[in-house]
Each structure stands twice: as structure tokens, then as C-alpha cells.
mmCIF file of N, CA, C and O in Angstrom:
data_model
loop_
_atom_site.group_PDB
_atom_site.id
_atom_site.type_symbol
_atom_site.label_atom_id
_atom_site.label_comp_id
_atom_site.label_asym_id
_atom_site.label_seq_id
_atom_site.Cartn_x
_atom_site.Cartn_y
_atom_site.Cartn_z
ATOM 1 N N MET X 102 156.788 112.951 146.685
ATOM 2 C CA MET X 102 156.706 113.834 145.528
ATOM 3 C C MET X 102 155.449 114.681 145.637
ATOM 4 O O MET X 102 154.381 114.194 145.960
ATOM 5 N N ASP X 103 155.592 115.935 145.340
ATOM 6 C CA ASP X 103 154.490 116.891 145.383
ATOM 7 C C ASP X 103 153.711 116.821 144.077
ATOM 8 O O ASP X 103 154.292 116.686 142.998
ATOM 9 N N LEU X 104 152.368 116.910 144.167
ATOM 10 C CA LEU X 104 151.550 116.878 142.955
ATOM 11 C C LEU X 104 151.846 118.060 142.035
ATOM 12 O O LEU X 104 151.677 117.968 140.822
ATOM 13 N N ASN X 105 152.286 119.169 142.603
ATOM 14 C CA ASN X 105 152.629 120.330 141.781
ATOM 15 C C ASN X 105 153.798 120.042 140.840
ATOM 16 O O ASN X 105 153.942 120.668 139.806
ATOM 17 N N ASP X 106 154.632 119.077 141.222
ATOM 18 C CA ASP X 106 155.756 118.710 140.368
ATOM 19 C C ASP X 106 155.281 117.980 139.116
ATOM 20 O O ASP X 106 155.974 117.959 138.106
ATOM 21 N N LEU X 107 154.102 117.371 139.170
ATOM 22 C CA LEU X 107 153.585 116.599 138.052
ATOM 23 C C LEU X 107 152.790 117.437 137.056
ATOM 24 O O LEU X 107 152.632 117.050 135.908
ATOM 25 N N THR X 108 152.270 118.559 137.520
ATOM 26 C CA THR X 108 151.473 119.406 136.625
ATOM 27 C C THR X 108 152.397 120.243 135.752
ATOM 28 O O THR X 108 153.367 120.805 136.234
ATOM 29 N N PRO X 109 152.060 120.301 134.469
ATOM 30 C CA PRO X 109 152.910 121.121 133.602
ATOM 31 C C PRO X 109 152.832 122.589 133.989
ATOM 32 O O PRO X 109 151.781 123.083 134.371
ATOM 33 N N LYS X 110 153.954 123.227 133.939
ATOM 34 C CA LYS X 110 154.009 124.650 134.289
ATOM 35 C C LYS X 110 153.465 125.469 133.127
ATOM 36 O O LYS X 110 153.690 125.161 131.970
ATOM 37 N N LYS X 111 152.705 126.511 133.471
ATOM 38 C CA LYS X 111 152.195 127.438 132.471
ATOM 39 C C LYS X 111 153.361 128.244 131.921
ATOM 40 O O LYS X 111 154.202 128.699 132.690
ATOM 41 N N PRO X 112 153.410 128.415 130.613
ATOM 42 C CA PRO X 112 154.489 129.261 130.103
ATOM 43 C C PRO X 112 154.303 130.688 130.578
ATOM 44 O O PRO X 112 153.188 131.189 130.643
ATOM 45 N N LYS X 113 155.395 131.295 130.957
ATOM 46 C CA LYS X 113 155.329 132.671 131.441
ATOM 47 C C LYS X 113 154.993 133.596 130.295
ATOM 48 O O LYS X 113 155.441 133.425 129.173
ATOM 49 N N GLY X 114 154.191 134.591 130.579
ATOM 50 C CA GLY X 114 153.864 135.605 129.593
ATOM 51 C C GLY X 114 154.962 136.649 129.549
ATOM 52 O O GLY X 114 156.067 136.444 130.055
ATOM 53 N N HIS X 115 154.643 137.754 129.001
ATOM 54 C CA HIS X 115 155.593 138.856 128.919
ATOM 55 C C HIS X 115 155.860 139.432 130.295
ATOM 56 O O HIS X 115 154.975 139.501 131.139
ATOM 57 N N GLU X 116 157.082 139.815 130.510
ATOM 58 C CA GLU X 116 157.444 140.497 131.749
ATOM 59 C C GLU X 116 157.904 141.903 131.395
ATOM 60 O O GLU X 116 158.631 142.101 130.421
ATOM 61 N N ILE X 117 157.490 142.863 132.189
ATOM 62 C CA ILE X 117 157.900 144.244 131.972
ATOM 63 C C ILE X 117 159.430 144.311 132.031
ATOM 64 O O ILE X 117 160.044 143.775 132.937
ATOM 65 N N GLY X 118 160.013 144.949 131.029
ATOM 66 C CA GLY X 118 161.462 145.068 130.975
ATOM 67 C C GLY X 118 162.151 143.928 130.246
ATOM 68 O O GLY X 118 163.366 143.923 130.110
ATOM 69 N N GLN X 119 161.365 142.974 129.782
ATOM 70 C CA GLN X 119 161.909 141.806 129.082
ATOM 71 C C GLN X 119 162.637 142.253 127.812
ATOM 72 O O GLN X 119 162.267 143.224 127.162
ATOM 73 N N ASP X 120 163.690 141.524 127.428
ATOM 74 C CA ASP X 120 164.429 141.800 126.204
ATOM 75 C C ASP X 120 163.533 141.488 125.007
ATOM 76 O O ASP X 120 163.144 140.346 124.797
ATOM 77 N N LEU X 121 163.185 142.512 124.258
ATOM 78 C CA LEU X 121 162.278 142.347 123.124
ATOM 79 C C LEU X 121 163.019 141.989 121.837
ATOM 80 O O LEU X 121 162.393 141.592 120.860
ATOM 81 N N SER X 122 164.334 142.107 121.834
ATOM 82 C CA SER X 122 165.101 141.864 120.622
ATOM 83 C C SER X 122 165.068 140.398 120.190
ATOM 84 O O SER X 122 165.350 140.097 119.042
ATOM 85 N N THR X 123 164.691 139.523 121.096
ATOM 86 C CA THR X 123 164.653 138.097 120.762
ATOM 87 C C THR X 123 163.317 137.680 120.142
ATOM 88 O O THR X 123 163.192 136.555 119.683
ATOM 89 N N LEU X 124 162.337 138.575 120.120
ATOM 90 C CA LEU X 124 161.016 138.249 119.600
ATOM 91 C C LEU X 124 160.937 138.559 118.111
ATOM 92 O O LEU X 124 161.523 139.529 117.634
ATOM 93 N N SER X 125 160.175 137.733 117.397
ATOM 94 C CA SER X 125 159.963 137.956 115.971
ATOM 95 C C SER X 125 158.926 139.066 115.782
ATOM 96 O O SER X 125 158.267 139.490 116.734
ATOM 97 N N GLU X 126 158.755 139.501 114.519
ATOM 98 C CA GLU X 126 157.737 140.522 114.231
ATOM 99 C C GLU X 126 156.357 140.028 114.636
ATOM 100 O O GLU X 126 155.574 140.781 115.224
ATOM 101 N N GLY X 127 156.055 138.794 114.320
ATOM 102 C CA GLY X 127 154.749 138.228 114.679
ATOM 103 C C GLY X 127 154.536 138.180 116.173
ATOM 104 O O GLY X 127 153.443 138.480 116.673
ATOM 105 N N GLU X 128 155.581 137.811 116.898
ATOM 106 C CA GLU X 128 155.480 137.767 118.357
ATOM 107 C C GLU X 128 155.304 139.165 118.934
ATOM 108 O O GLU X 128 154.551 139.355 119.897
ATOM 109 N N LEU X 129 155.975 140.152 118.346
ATOM 110 C CA LEU X 129 155.824 141.524 118.816
ATOM 111 C C LEU X 129 154.416 142.040 118.560
ATOM 112 O O LEU X 129 153.817 142.703 119.419
ATOM 113 N N LEU X 130 153.866 141.733 117.381
ATOM 114 C CA LEU X 130 152.488 142.147 117.080
ATOM 115 C C LEU X 130 151.502 141.476 118.032
ATOM 116 O O LEU X 130 150.560 142.108 118.516
ATOM 117 N N ALA X 131 151.728 140.196 118.311
ATOM 118 C CA ALA X 131 150.861 139.480 119.249
ATOM 119 C C ALA X 131 150.980 140.070 120.643
ATOM 120 O O ALA X 131 149.985 140.192 121.370
ATOM 121 N N LEU X 132 152.183 140.462 121.024
ATOM 122 C CA LEU X 132 152.401 141.078 122.337
ATOM 123 C C LEU X 132 151.667 142.407 122.431
ATOM 124 O O LEU X 132 151.025 142.696 123.446
ATOM 125 N N ILE X 133 151.738 143.209 121.367
ATOM 126 C CA ILE X 133 151.015 144.486 121.359
ATOM 127 C C ILE X 133 149.524 144.242 121.542
ATOM 128 O O ILE X 133 148.865 144.926 122.338
ATOM 129 N N GLU X 134 148.983 143.274 120.839
ATOM 130 C CA GLU X 134 147.551 142.959 120.951
ATOM 131 C C GLU X 134 147.200 142.517 122.362
ATOM 132 O O GLU X 134 146.200 142.956 122.940
ATOM 133 N N THR X 135 148.037 141.683 122.927
ATOM 134 C CA THR X 135 147.804 141.206 124.298
ATOM 135 C C THR X 135 147.845 142.363 125.295
ATOM 136 O O THR X 135 146.981 142.477 126.164
ATOM 137 N N LEU X 136 148.842 143.224 125.155
ATOM 138 C CA LEU X 136 148.975 144.345 126.083
ATOM 139 C C LEU X 136 147.833 145.344 125.928
ATOM 140 O O LEU X 136 147.345 145.890 126.928
ATOM 141 N N GLN X 137 147.372 145.574 124.703
ATOM 142 C CA GLN X 137 146.232 146.475 124.501
ATOM 143 C C GLN X 137 144.984 145.899 125.155
ATOM 144 O O GLN X 137 144.198 146.637 125.758
ATOM 145 N N GLY X 138 144.804 144.594 125.065
ATOM 146 C CA GLY X 138 143.678 143.947 125.739
ATOM 147 C C GLY X 138 143.779 144.083 127.250
ATOM 148 O O GLY X 138 142.786 144.324 127.940
ATOM 149 N N GLU X 139 144.984 143.947 127.758
ATOM 150 C CA GLU X 139 145.191 144.065 129.199
ATOM 151 C C GLU X 139 144.954 145.501 129.663
ATOM 152 O O GLU X 139 144.367 145.733 130.718
ATOM 153 N N ILE X 140 145.381 146.470 128.867
ATOM 154 C CA ILE X 140 145.132 147.880 129.194
ATOM 155 C C ILE X 140 143.634 148.141 129.255
ATOM 156 O O ILE X 140 143.140 148.795 130.185
ATOM 157 N N ALA X 141 142.890 147.621 128.289
ATOM 158 C CA ALA X 141 141.435 147.807 128.278
ATOM 159 C C ALA X 141 140.806 147.183 129.519
ATOM 160 O O ALA X 141 139.898 147.765 130.129
ATOM 161 N N ARG X 142 141.303 146.025 129.914
ATOM 162 C CA ARG X 142 140.772 145.344 131.100
ATOM 163 C C ARG X 142 141.051 146.160 132.355
ATOM 164 O O ARG X 142 140.183 146.348 133.211
ATOM 165 N N VAL X 143 142.254 146.705 132.467
ATOM 166 C CA VAL X 143 142.619 147.522 133.632
ATOM 167 C C VAL X 143 141.786 148.799 133.665
ATOM 168 O O VAL X 143 141.289 149.211 134.722
ATOM 169 N N GLU X 144 141.604 149.431 132.503
ATOM 170 C CA GLU X 144 140.813 150.656 132.449
ATOM 171 C C GLU X 144 139.361 150.392 132.830
ATOM 172 O O GLU X 144 138.732 151.235 133.488
ATOM 173 N N ALA X 145 138.815 149.235 132.461
ATOM 174 C CA ALA X 145 137.438 148.903 132.823
ATOM 175 C C ALA X 145 137.298 148.771 134.343
ATOM 176 O O ALA X 145 136.351 149.300 134.935
ATOM 177 N N VAL X 146 138.235 148.097 134.964
ATOM 178 C CA VAL X 146 138.185 147.928 136.422
ATOM 179 C C VAL X 146 138.388 149.280 137.102
ATOM 180 O O VAL X 146 137.714 149.603 138.089
ATOM 181 N N LEU X 147 139.298 150.084 136.583
ATOM 182 C CA LEU X 147 139.518 151.419 137.137
ATOM 183 C C LEU X 147 138.252 152.258 137.054
ATOM 184 O O LEU X 147 137.881 152.932 138.015
ATOM 185 N N GLY X 148 137.562 152.196 135.925
ATOM 186 C CA GLY X 148 136.309 152.930 135.764
ATOM 187 C C GLY X 148 135.264 152.501 136.776
ATOM 188 O O GLY X 148 134.550 153.333 137.344
ATOM 189 N N GLU X 149 135.186 151.183 137.021
ATOM 190 C CA GLU X 149 134.234 150.671 138.011
ATOM 191 C C GLU X 149 134.561 151.216 139.401
ATOM 192 O O GLU X 149 133.677 151.631 140.146
ATOM 193 N N LYS X 150 135.838 151.208 139.741
ATOM 194 C CA LYS X 150 136.246 151.690 141.061
ATOM 195 C C LYS X 150 135.987 153.189 141.205
ATOM 196 O O LYS X 150 135.557 153.646 142.253
ATOM 197 N N GLN X 151 136.239 153.940 140.142
ATOM 198 C CA GLN X 151 135.987 155.381 140.208
ATOM 199 C C GLN X 151 134.501 155.669 140.339
ATOM 200 O O GLN X 151 134.108 156.571 141.070
ATOM 201 N N SER X 152 133.664 154.879 139.658
ATOM 202 C CA SER X 152 132.210 155.047 139.775
ATOM 203 C C SER X 152 131.747 154.747 141.199
ATOM 204 O O SER X 152 130.925 155.471 141.756
ATOM 205 N N SER X 153 132.282 153.677 141.763
ATOM 206 C CA SER X 153 131.909 153.317 143.143
ATOM 207 C C SER X 153 132.324 154.405 144.113
ATOM 208 O O SER X 153 131.572 154.766 145.024
ATOM 209 N N ARG X 154 133.537 154.929 143.922
ATOM 210 C CA ARG X 154 134.022 155.991 144.809
ATOM 211 C C ARG X 154 133.153 157.236 144.670
ATOM 212 O O ARG X 154 132.777 157.873 145.661
ATOM 213 N N SER X 155 132.816 157.596 143.431
ATOM 214 C CA SER X 155 131.975 158.775 143.203
ATOM 215 C C SER X 155 130.609 158.595 143.863
ATOM 216 O O SER X 155 130.078 159.534 144.465
ATOM 217 N N ALA X 156 130.053 157.411 143.751
ATOM 218 C CA ALA X 156 128.740 157.147 144.367
ATOM 219 C C ALA X 156 128.830 157.247 145.884
ATOM 220 O O ALA X 156 127.951 157.811 146.541
ATOM 221 N N ALA X 157 129.913 156.721 146.437
ATOM 222 C CA ALA X 157 130.101 156.775 147.896
ATOM 223 C C ALA X 157 130.280 158.216 148.358
ATOM 224 O O ALA X 157 129.707 158.632 149.365
ATOM 225 N N GLU X 158 131.064 158.972 147.614
ATOM 226 C CA GLU X 158 131.274 160.376 147.980
ATOM 227 C C GLU X 158 129.958 161.157 147.915
ATOM 228 O O GLU X 158 129.675 161.970 148.782
ATOM 229 N N ALA X 159 129.159 160.880 146.897
ATOM 230 C CA ALA X 159 127.869 161.572 146.752
ATOM 231 C C ALA X 159 126.934 161.202 147.901
ATOM 232 O O ALA X 159 126.197 162.048 148.413
ATOM 233 N N ALA X 160 126.965 159.949 148.328
ATOM 234 C CA ALA X 160 126.085 159.501 149.402
ATOM 235 C C ALA X 160 126.447 160.157 150.726
ATOM 236 O O ALA X 160 125.585 160.479 151.533
ATOM 237 N N PHE X 161 127.749 160.373 150.959
ATOM 238 C CA PHE X 161 128.165 160.941 152.231
ATOM 239 C C PHE X 161 128.096 162.473 152.234
ATOM 240 O O PHE X 161 128.148 163.080 153.298
ATOM 241 N N LYS X 162 127.984 163.088 151.076
ATOM 242 C CA LYS X 162 127.861 164.551 151.016
ATOM 243 C C LYS X 162 126.447 164.999 151.370
ATOM 244 O O LYS X 162 126.259 166.111 151.800
ATOM 245 N N SER X 163 125.488 164.128 151.171
ATOM 246 C CA SER X 163 124.089 164.496 151.431
ATOM 247 C C SER X 163 123.796 164.616 152.892
ATOM 248 O O SER X 163 124.278 164.039 153.756
#
């Protein structure tokens, strides 16, 4: 027996394209909050990468 079989599986989060009609109003509001948080997280990482790229481009232009 594999030890992975003994560990409880994490419940899956939202999947893009998932049927939303089965979710309650509260679940939909919670999903919106979760997705907005995820968008903010992605935008922060994107900003960091763009700053790094800009710095690299400036260094090589000199």
C-alpha cells in the first residue's frame, strides 16, 4: 500500500469552465473573493517580472 493512499485528498478548488449552476449564492460570493485574490497575486508576480525585465533591458542598453 502506498502512503499517498492513506493521506486525505485535498478538496479540489474551482476549475475554469466548471458548472456554476450547482453553487449557492454564498459559494458564488466566496468564489468571487477567491478569484479576486488570485488575480491580485498573479498581477503582483507579473509586475515583479516586468520590473526585472525593464531593469535588464536598461542594463543592456547602456
